[in-house]
Structure formats: structure tokens, C-alpha cells
mmCIF file of C-alpha atoms in Angstrom:
data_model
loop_
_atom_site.group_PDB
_atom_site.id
_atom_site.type_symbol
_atom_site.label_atom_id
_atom_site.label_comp_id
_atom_site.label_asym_id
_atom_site.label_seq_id
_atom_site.Cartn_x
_atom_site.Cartn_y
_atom_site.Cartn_z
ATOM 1 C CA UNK A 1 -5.525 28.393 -21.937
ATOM 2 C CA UNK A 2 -8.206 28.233 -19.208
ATOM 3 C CA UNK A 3 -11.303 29.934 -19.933
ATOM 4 C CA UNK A 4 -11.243 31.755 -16.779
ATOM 5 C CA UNK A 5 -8.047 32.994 -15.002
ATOM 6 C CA UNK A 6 -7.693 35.104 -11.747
ATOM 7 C CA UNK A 7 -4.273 36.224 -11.032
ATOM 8 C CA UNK A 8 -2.436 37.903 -7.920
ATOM 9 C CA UNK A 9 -6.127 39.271 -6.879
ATOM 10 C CA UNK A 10 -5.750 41.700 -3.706
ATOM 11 C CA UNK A 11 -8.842 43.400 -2.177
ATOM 12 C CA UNK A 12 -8.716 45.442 1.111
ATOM 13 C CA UNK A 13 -11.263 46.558 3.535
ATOM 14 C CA UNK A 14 -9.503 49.360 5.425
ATOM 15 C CA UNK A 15 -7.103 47.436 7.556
ATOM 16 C CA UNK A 16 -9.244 44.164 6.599
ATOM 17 C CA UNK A 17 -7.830 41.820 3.776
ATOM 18 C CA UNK A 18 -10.316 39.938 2.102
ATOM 19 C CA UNK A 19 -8.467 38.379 -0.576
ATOM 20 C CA UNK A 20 -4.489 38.216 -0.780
ATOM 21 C CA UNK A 21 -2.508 36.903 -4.221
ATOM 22 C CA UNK A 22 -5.347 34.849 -4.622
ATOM 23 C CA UNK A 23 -4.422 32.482 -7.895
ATOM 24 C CA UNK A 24 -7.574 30.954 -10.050
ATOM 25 C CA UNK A 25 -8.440 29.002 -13.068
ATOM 26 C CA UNK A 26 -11.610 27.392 -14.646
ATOM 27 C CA UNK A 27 -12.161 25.651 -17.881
ATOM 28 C CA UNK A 28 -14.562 25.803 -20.457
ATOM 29 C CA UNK A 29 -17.984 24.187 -18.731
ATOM 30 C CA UNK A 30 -16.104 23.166 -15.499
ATOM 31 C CA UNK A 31 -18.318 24.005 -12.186
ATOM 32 C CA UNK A 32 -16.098 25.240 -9.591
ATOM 33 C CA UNK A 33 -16.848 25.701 -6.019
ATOM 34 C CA UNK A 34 -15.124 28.062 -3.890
ATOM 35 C CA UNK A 35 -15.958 26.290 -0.310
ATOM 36 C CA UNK A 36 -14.963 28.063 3.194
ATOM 37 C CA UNK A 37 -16.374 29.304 6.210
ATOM 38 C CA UNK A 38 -18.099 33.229 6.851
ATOM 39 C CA UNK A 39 -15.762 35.880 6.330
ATOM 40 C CA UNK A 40 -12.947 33.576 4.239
ATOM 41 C CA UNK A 41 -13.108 35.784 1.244
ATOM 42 C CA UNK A 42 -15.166 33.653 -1.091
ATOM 43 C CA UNK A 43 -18.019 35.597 -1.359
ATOM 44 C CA UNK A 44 -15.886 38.726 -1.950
ATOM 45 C CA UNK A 45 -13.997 36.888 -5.003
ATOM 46 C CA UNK A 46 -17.250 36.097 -6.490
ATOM 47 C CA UNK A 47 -17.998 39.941 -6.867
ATOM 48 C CA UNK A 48 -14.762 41.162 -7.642
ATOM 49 C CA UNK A 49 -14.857 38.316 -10.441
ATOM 50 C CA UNK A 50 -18.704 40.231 -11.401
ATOM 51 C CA UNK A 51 -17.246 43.748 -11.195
ATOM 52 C CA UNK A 52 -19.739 44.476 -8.044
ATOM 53 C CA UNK A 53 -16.492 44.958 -6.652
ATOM 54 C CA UNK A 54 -12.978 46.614 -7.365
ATOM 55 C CA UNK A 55 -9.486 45.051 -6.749
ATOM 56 C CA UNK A 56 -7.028 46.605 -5.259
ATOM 57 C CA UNK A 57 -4.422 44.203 -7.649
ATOM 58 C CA UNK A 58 -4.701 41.463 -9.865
ATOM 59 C CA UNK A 59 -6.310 40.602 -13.017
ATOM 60 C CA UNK A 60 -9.119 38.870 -14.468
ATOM 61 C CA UNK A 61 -8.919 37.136 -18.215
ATOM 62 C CA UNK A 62 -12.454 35.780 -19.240
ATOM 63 C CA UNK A 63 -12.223 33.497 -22.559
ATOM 64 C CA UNK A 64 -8.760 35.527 -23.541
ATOM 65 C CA UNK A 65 -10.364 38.817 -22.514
ATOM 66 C CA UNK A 66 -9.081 41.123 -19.968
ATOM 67 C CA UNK A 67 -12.234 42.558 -17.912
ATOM 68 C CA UNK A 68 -10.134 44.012 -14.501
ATOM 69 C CA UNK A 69 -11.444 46.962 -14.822
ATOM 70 C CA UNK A 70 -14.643 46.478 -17.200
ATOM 71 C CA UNK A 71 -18.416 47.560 -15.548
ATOM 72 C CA UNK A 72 -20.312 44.912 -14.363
ATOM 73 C CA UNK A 73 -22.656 45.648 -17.586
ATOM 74 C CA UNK A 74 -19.834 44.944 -19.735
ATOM 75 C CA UNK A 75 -18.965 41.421 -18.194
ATOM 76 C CA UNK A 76 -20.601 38.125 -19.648
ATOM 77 C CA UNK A 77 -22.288 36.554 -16.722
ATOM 78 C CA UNK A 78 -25.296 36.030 -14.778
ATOM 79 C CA UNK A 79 -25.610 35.751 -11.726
ATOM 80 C CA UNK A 80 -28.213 34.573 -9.020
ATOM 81 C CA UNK A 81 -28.157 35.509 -5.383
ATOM 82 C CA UNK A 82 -28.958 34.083 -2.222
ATOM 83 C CA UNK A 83 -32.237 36.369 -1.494
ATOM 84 C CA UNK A 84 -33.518 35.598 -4.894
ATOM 85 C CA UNK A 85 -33.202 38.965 -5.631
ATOM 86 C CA UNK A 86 -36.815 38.941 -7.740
ATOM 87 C CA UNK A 87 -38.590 42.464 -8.600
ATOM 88 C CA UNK A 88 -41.857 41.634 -6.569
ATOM 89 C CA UNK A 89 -43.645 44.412 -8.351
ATOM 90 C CA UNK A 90 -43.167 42.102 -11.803
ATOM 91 C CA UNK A 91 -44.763 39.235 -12.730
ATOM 92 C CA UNK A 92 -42.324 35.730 -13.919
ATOM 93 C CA UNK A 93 -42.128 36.864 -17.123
ATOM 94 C CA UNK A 94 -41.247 40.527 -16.099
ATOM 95 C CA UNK A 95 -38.277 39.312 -13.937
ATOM 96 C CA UNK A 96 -36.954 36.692 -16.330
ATOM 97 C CA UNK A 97 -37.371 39.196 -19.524
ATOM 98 C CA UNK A 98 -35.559 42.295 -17.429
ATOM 99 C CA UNK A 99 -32.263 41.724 -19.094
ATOM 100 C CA UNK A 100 -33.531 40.908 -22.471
ATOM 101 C CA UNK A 101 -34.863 44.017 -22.901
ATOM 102 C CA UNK A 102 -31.422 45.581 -23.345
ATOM 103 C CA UNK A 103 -30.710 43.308 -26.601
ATOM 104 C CA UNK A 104 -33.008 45.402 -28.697
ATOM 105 C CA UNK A 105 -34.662 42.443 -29.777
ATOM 106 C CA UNK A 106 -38.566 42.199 -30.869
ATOM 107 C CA UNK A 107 -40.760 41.282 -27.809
ATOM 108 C CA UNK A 108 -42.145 38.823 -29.925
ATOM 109 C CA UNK A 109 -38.590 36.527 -29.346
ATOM 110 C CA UNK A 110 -38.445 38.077 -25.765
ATOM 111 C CA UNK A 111 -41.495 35.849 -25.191
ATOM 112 C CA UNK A 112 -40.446 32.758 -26.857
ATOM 113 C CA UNK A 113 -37.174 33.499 -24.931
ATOM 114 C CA UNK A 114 -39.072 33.452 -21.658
ATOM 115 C CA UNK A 115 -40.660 30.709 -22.334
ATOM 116 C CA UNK A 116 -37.893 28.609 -22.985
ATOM 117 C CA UNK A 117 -36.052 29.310 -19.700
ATOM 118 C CA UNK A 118 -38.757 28.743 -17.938
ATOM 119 C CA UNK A 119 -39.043 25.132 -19.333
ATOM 120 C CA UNK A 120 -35.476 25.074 -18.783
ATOM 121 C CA UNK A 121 -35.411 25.317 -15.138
ATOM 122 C CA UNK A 122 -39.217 23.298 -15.333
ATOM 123 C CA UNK A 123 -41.935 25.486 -14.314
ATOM 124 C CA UNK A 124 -43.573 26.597 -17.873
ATOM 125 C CA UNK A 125 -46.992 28.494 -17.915
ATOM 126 C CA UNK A 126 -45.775 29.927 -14.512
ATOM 127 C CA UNK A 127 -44.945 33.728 -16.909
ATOM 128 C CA UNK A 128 -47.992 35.067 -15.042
ATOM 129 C CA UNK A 129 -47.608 34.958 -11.746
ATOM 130 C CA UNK A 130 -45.800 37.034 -8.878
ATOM 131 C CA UNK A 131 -42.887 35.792 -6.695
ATOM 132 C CA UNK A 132 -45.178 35.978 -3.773
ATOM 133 C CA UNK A 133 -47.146 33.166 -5.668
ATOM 134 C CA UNK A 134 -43.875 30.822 -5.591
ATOM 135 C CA UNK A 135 -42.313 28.915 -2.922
ATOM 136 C CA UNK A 136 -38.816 29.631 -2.062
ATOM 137 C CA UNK A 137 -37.428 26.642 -4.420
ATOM 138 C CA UNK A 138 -39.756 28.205 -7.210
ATOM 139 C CA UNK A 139 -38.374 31.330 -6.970
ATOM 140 C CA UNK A 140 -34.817 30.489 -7.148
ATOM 141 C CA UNK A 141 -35.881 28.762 -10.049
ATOM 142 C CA UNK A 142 -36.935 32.013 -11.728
ATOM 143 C CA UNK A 143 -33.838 33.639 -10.471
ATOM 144 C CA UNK A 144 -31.924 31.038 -12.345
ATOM 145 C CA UNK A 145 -33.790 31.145 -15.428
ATOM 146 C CA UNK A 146 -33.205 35.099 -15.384
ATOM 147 C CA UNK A 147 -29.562 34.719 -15.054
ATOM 148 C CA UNK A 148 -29.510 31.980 -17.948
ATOM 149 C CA UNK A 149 -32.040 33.887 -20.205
ATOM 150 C CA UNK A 150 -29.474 36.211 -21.933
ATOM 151 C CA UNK A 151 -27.427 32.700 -22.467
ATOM 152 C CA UNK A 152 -24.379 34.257 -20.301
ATOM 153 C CA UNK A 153 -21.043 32.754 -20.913
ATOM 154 C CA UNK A 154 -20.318 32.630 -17.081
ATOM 155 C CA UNK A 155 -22.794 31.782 -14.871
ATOM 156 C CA UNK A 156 -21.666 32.973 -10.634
ATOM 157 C CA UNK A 157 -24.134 31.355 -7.804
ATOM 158 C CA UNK A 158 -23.755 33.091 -4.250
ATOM 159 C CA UNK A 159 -25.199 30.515 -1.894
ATOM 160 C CA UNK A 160 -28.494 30.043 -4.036
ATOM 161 C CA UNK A 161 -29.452 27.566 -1.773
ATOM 162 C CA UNK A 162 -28.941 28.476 1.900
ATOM 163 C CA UNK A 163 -32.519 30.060 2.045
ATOM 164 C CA UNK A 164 -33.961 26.491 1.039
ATOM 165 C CA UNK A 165 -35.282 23.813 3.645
ATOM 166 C CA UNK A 166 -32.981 20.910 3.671
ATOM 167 C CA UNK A 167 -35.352 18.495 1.671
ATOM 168 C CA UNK A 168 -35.526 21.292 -0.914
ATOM 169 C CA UNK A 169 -32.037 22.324 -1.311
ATOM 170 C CA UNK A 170 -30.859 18.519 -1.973
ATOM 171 C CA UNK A 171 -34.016 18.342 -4.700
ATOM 172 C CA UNK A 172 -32.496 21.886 -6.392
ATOM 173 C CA UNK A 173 -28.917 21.209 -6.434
ATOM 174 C CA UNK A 174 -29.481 18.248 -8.243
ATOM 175 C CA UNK A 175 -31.141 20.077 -10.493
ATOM 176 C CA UNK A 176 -29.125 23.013 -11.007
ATOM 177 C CA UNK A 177 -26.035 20.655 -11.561
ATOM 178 C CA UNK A 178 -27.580 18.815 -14.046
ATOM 179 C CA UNK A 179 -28.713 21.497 -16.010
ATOM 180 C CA UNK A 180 -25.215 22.846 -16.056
ATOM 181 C CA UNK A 181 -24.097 19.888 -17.517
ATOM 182 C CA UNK A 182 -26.562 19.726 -20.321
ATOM 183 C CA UNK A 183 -26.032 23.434 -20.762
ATOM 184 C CA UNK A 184 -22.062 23.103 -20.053
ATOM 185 C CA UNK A 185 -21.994 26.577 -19.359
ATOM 186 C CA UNK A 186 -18.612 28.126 -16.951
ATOM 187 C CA UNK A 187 -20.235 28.336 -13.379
ATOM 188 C CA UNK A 188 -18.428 29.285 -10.297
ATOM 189 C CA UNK A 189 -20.529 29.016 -6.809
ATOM 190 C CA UNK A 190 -20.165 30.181 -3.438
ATOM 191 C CA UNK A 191 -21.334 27.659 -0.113
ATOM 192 C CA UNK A 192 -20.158 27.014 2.923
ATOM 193 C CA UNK A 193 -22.095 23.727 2.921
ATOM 194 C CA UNK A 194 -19.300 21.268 2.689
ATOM 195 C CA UNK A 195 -21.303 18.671 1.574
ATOM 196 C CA UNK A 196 -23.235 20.554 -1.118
ATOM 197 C CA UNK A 197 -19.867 21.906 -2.337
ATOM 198 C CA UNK A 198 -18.746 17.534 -2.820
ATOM 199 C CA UNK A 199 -22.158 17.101 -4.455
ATOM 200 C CA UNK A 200 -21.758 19.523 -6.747
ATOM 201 C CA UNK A 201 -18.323 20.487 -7.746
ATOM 202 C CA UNK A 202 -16.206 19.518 -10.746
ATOM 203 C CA UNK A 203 -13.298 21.150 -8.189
ATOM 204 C CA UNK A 204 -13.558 22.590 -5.181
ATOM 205 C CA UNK A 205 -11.464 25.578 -3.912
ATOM 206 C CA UNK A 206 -10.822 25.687 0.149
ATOM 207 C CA UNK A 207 -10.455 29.010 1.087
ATOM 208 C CA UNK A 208 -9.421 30.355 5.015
ATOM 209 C CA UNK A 209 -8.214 33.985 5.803
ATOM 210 C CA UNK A 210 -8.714 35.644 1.711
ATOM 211 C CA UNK A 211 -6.271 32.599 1.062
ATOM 212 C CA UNK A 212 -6.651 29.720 -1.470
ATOM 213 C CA UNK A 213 -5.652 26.429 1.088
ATOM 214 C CA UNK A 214 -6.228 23.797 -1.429
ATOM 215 C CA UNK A 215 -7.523 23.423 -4.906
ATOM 216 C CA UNK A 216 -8.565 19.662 -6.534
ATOM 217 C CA UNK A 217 -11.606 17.008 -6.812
ATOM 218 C CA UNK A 218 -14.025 16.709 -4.517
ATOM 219 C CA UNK A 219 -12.560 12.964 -3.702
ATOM 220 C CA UNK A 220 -9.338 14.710 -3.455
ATOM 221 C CA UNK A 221 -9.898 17.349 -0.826
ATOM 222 C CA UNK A 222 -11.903 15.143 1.174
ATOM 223 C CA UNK A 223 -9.429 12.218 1.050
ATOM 224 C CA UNK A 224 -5.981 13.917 0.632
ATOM 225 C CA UNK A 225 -6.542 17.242 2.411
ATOM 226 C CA UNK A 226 -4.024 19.330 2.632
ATOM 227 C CA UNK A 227 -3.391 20.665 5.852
ATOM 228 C CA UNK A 228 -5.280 20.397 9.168
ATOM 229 C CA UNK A 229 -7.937 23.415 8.359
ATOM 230 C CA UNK A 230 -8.861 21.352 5.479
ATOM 231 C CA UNK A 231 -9.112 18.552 7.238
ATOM 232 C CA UNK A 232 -10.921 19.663 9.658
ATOM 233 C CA UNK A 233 -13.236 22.088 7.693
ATOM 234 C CA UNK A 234 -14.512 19.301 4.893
ATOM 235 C CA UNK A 235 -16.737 16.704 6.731
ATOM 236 C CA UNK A 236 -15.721 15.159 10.266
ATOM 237 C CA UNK A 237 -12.991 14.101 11.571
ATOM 238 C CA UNK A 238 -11.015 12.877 14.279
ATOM 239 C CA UNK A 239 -7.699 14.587 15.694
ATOM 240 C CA UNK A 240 -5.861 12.341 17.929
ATOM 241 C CA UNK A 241 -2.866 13.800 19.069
ATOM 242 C CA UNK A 242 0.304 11.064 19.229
ATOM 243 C CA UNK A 243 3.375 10.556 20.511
ATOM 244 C CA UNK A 244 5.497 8.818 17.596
ATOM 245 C CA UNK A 245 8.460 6.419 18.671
ATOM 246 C CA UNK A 246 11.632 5.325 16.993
ATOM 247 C CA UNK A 247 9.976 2.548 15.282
ATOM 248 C CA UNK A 248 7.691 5.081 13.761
ATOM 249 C CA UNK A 249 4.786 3.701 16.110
ATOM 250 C CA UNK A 250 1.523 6.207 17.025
ATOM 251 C CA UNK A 251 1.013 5.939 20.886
ATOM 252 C CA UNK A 252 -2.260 6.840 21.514
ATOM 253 C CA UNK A 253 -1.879 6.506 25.291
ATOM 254 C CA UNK A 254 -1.718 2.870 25.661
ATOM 255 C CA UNK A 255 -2.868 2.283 22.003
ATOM 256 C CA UNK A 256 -0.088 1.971 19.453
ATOM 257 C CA UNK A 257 -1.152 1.766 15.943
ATOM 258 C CA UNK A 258 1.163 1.894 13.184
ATOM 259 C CA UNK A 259 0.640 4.544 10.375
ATOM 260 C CA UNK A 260 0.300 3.316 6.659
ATOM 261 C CA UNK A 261 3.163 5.328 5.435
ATOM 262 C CA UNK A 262 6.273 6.856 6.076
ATOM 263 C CA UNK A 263 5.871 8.009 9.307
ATOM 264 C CA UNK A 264 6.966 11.282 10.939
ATOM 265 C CA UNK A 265 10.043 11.990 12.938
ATOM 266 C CA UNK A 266 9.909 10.931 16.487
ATOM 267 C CA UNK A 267 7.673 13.296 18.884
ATOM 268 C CA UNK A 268 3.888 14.327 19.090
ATOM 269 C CA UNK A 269 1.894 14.563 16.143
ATOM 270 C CA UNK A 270 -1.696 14.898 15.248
ATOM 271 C CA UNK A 271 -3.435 12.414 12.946
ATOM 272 C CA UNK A 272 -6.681 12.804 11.563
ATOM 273 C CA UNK A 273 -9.165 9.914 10.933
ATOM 274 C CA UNK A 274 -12.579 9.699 9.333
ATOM 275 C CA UNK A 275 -14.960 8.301 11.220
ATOM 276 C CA UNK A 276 -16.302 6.229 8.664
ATOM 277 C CA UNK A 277 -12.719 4.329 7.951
ATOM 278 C CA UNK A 278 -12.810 3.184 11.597
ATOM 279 C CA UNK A 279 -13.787 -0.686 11.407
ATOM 280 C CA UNK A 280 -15.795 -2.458 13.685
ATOM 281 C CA UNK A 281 -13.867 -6.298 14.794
ATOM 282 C CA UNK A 282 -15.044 -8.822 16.876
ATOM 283 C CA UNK A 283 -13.703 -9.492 20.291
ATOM 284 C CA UNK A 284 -10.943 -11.300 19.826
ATOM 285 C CA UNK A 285 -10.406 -9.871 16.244
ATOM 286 C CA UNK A 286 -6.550 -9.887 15.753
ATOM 287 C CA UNK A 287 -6.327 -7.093 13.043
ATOM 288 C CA UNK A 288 -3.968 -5.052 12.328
ATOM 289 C CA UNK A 289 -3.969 -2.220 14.444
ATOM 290 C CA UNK A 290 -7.117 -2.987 16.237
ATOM 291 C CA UNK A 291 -7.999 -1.544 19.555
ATOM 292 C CA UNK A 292 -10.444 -1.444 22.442
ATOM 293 C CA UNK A 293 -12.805 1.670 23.203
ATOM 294 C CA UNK A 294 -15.702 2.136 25.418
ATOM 295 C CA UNK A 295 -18.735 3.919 24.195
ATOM 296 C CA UNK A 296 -19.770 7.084 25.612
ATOM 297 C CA UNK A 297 -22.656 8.539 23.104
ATOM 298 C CA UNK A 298 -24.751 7.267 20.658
ATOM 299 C CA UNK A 299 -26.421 9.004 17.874
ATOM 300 C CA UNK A 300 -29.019 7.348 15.312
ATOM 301 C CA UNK A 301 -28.827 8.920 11.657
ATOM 302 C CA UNK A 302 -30.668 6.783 9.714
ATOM 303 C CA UNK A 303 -28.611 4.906 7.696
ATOM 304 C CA UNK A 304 -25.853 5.248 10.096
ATOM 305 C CA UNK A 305 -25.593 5.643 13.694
ATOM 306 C CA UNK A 306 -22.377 7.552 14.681
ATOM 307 C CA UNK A 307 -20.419 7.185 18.145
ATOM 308 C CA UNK A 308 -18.574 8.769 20.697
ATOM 309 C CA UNK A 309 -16.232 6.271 21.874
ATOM 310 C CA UNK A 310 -13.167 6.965 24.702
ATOM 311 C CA UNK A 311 -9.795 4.511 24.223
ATOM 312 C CA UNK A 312 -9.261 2.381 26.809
ATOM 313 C CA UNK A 313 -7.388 3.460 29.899
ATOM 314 C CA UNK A 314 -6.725 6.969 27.893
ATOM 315 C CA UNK A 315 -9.531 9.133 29.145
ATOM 316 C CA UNK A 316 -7.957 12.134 27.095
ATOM 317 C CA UNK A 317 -8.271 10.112 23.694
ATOM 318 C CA UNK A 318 -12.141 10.408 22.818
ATOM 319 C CA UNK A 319 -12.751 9.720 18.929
ATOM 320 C CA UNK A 320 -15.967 8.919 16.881
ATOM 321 C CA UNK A 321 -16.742 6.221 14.414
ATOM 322 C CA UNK A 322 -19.822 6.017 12.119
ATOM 323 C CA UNK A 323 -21.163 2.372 11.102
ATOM 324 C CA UNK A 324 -24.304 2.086 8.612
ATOM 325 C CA UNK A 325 -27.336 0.452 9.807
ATOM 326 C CA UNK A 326 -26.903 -2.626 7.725
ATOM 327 C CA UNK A 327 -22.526 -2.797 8.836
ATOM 328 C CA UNK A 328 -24.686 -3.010 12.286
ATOM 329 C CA UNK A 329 -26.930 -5.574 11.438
ATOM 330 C CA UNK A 330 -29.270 -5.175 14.483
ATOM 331 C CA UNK A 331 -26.491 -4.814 16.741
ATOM 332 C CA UNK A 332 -27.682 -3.030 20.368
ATOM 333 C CA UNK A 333 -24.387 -0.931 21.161
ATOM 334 C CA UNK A 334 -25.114 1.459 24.113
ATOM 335 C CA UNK A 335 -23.026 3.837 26.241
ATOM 336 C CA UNK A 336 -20.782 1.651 28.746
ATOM 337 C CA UNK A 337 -20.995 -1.441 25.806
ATOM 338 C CA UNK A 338 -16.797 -2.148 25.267
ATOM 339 C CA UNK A 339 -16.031 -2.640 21.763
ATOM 340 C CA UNK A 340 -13.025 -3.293 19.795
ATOM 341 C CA UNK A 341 -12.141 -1.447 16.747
ATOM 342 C CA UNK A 342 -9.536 -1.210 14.155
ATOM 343 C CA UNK A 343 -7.978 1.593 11.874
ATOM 344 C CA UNK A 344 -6.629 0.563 8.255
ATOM 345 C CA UNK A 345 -2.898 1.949 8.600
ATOM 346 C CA UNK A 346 -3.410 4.133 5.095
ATOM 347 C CA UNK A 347 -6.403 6.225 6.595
ATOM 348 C CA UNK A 348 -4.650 7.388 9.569
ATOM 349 C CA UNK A 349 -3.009 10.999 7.981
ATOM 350 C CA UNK A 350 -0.558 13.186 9.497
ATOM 351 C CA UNK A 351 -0.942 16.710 8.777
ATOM 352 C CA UNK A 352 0.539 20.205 9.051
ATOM 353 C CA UNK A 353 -1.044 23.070 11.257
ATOM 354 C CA UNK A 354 -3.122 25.165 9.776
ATOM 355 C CA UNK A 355 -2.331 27.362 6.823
#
């Protein structure tokens, strides 16, 4: 039995559904992310699932417990927001110790308690200060060590990082992962940042429309999506539409490339390619399914430069293709600069419309 299971959840706005026979499961110590863009549902599952919210149908089983209907008070999580959410009228220790206080226990452990979380999430002696002391990476800190200080069996993270500044959001989500592995405690998190949902996930949950679109691995929904929303929704991509012949060729225009599978019934299809699998061949290269394409746009990334590129003689067939700065090797390619590419047959994926 899963430790967590969702099952048939509704929820209605009025007219608006935000969720719709949405189906869920999470093991014990398993970090799920439910991943999609603004107004997919995700954020609304996360409270129903915290009992901020009420479904209209469904039901919720937390370690073999049935808490539909239970309070929020009466629900073992905790739970830390995007906005922090910190008393700024309280000191650290005030904020952390807020929800102890309700355990009846002597202040005496509510301090050693405090003090503890706070080395947890690694800012010790900090019990005196105010959040208007802390940075914003400090602070969620605090907020995290608040929702860990009553040792919750479910811990739920809405966006907790979206307020951060880039350098600081990669620093805390290593963090926060880590420390829910050495803690293995349940934790379910919100994002719309696809690729701080594949740095962090155990699974990952796609979610479009109050619908569940795919469910698997981070590997797997970026590598075997499951439809074209998914596709297109988790990292970039290329759609090339194609006209598909009896021989089960792709004509792209005057490009024909043959798919690494079994390919589609005759007629136009989309494929989607990552720019990444697109390979870069010499000039007379005589790979399979190689190519020539003339480079419109250049961008420099660092340790990749990605680029626009247009297929020869079909002006309506304009992909992109990302090559690392040492696959380069020095190479000057500029806008106008002719190059010849090729696509591995098993990366070029045909897909449904969207869900």
C-alpha cells in the first residue's frame, strides 16, 4: 500500500474545474513533484491534500488513514509556502517554536527542539534574530525548519523557491533535497520550473487543465513524454511537422530522414526532437540521416551555445540544436555559416496532440 493515495479528487470553482478524477500515489520517503504551468491545478491539489481546501469528490488515505474530510489541524504535515509566510513580529526561535507550543511539552525541550532544526537546515545561533535580519534564502530556511520542527510525517512545498535569485534557488534545492533524503520524510512539491522539478524529483507528475498528463522518472518524462503538451512543456524542443511516405520516410521538405521505429501511417505528422540529440557532421559526413541547414541565430550559454538553424531549401522548417563549448572546440559558426547535421533515427518521436 502506498503511503499516500489520492483518488477520483474533483474540486470546482463555480463553473471553473480545477482538478477532475485526479488519481495519486506516493511512497514512504518518495519526493514527488507535481510540475505544470499557472492555473493547471497543482497548486490547488497541494491544499486540498492540506485540508486548506475542500473537495468536491474524492478521497485522501495518508499512511492507511482516511483524512477527506479531517481539519487541516488534524492532518500530519508541514508545510512551507512560497512568501515564507514568517510572523515578522517573532524572533527565529518564535517562528520555528509556534507549532511546538501545541504539544504541551516543557519549553525547556521546545528549545533544544529549536535548536536542532535550526542546525538541521544550517543556520544555528540564528534563534535571536528577526526575519527582516535574513536574506530571502535564510528565511526559507526558517520556514523549512518550522515545518520540520514538529517532525511531520508529510512534508508539502508550494514553490518555496520562486522568490529566490537564480544562484540561490540552485544552492537551496540542493539542499532541501538532500535533507529529505537523510530525513526520508513523504514530501510532495509544487513548481513550474521544469528543470527544478528534474533536479529534484523522485517522480514527477505533469499536470495541464486539473488533469494528471503523465506520471514517471524524471529521465522518463523528459525522454519518453507522453503526448505533445509534455513534450513541449518539459525542456525544449523541436516540432517539425512531416509528411510520412509509404516507405515510412519523414519528408521534411526536401529532407527525408527515417524515424528509429515503427513509423506512423502515411500522411503529416509532427515529430519532436531535442535539441541536444541533433549531431554536428562534417561536410561530407555520410551519416545516417544527416542533413544540411543554414544558421540563422546564435546564442552563447556558457557551456553550450544553442542555434537557430533553417533546412535547406525549406524556409518553413526552422529547428534548433544545442552543442557544448568543448563538442565546438573553438569552432566560429555564425548566422549565414551552412552546416550539416544529423539526427540519430531513435530520438526523432512521434507524438499525439495534446491531452
Amino acid at each position: 500500500m502506498a503511503h499516500l493515495e489520492i483518488h477520483a479528487l474533483n474540486k470546482r470553482f463555480g463553473a471553473f474545474v480545477a482538478l477532475e478524477e485526479v488519481e495519486l500515489t506516493a511512497d514512504k520517503g518518495e519526493f514527488v513533484v507535481l510540475l505544470g504551468p499557472s492555473g493547471c491545478g497543482k497548486t490547488t491539489l497541494l491544499r486540498t491534500l492540506a485540508g486548506l481546501e475542500r473537495q468536491d469528490g474524492g478521497r485522501i488515505v495518508h499512511a492507511g488513514r482516511d483524512i477527506s474530510t479531517l481539519p487541516a489541524a488534524q492532518r500530519d504535515y508541514g508545510i512551507v509556502f512560497q512568501s515564507y509566510a514568517l510572523f515578522p513580529n517573532l524572533t527565529v526561535a518564535g517562528n520555528i517554536s509556534y507549532g511546538l507550543h501545541k504539544l504541551r511539552r516543557p519549553s525547556q525541550w521546545v528549545k533544544q527542539r529549536v535548536e536542532e532544526t535550526l542546525t538541521l537546515v544550517g543556520l544555528p545561533g540564528t534563534e535571536g534574530k528577526y526575519p527582516s535580519q535574513l536574506s530571502g534564502g535564510q528565511q526559507q530556511r526558517i520556514a523549512l525548519a518550522r515545518a520540520l520542527a514538529t517532525v511531520p510525517d508529510l512534508l508539502l512545498l508550494d514553490e518555496p523557491l520562486s522568490a529566490l535569485d537564480a544562484i540561490e534557488r540552485v544552492r537551496l534545492r540542493g539542499e532541501i533535497r538532500n535533507l529529505q533524503k537523510r530525513l526520508g520524510v513523504t514530501t510532495i512539491m509544487v513548481t513550474h520550473d521544469q528543470e527544478e522539478a528534474l533536479a529534484m524529483a523522485d517522480r514527477i507528475i505533469v499536470m495541464k487543465n486539473g488533469r494528471i498528463q503523465q506520471t514517471g522518472t524524471p529521465e522518463d518524462i523528459y525522454r519518453q513524454p507522453a503526448n505533445s503538451f509534455v513534450a513541449d512543456f518539459i525542456g525544449r524542443t523541436n516540432a517539425l511537422k512531416a509528411v510520412v511516405d509509404s516507405r515510412g520516410w519523414a519528408n521534411f521538405g526536401d529532407v527525408r530522414l527515417q524515424p528509429g521505429f515503427v513509423p506512423p501511417p502515411p500522411g503529416p505528422h509532427c515529430f519532436y526532437i531535442r535539441p541536444e540529440d541533433i549531431r554536428l557532421c562534417g561536410p561530407h559526413d555520410p551519416s545516417e540521416n544527416s542533413f544540411s541547414a543554414r544558421v540563422l541565430q546564435t546564442e552563447f550559454l556558457g557551456a553550450s551555445s544553442l542555434f537557430t538553424l533553417q533546412l535547406a531549401n525549406s524556409p518553413e522548417h526552422v529547428l534548433q540544436a544545442q552543442f557544448s563549448s568543448n563538442y565546438l572546440n573553438g569552432r566560429n559558426i555564425r548566422p549565414g555559416t551552412m552546416l550539416r547535421l544529423a539526427i540519430p533515427p531513435e530520438q526523432m518521436t512521434c507524438l499525439s496532440g495534446n491531452s
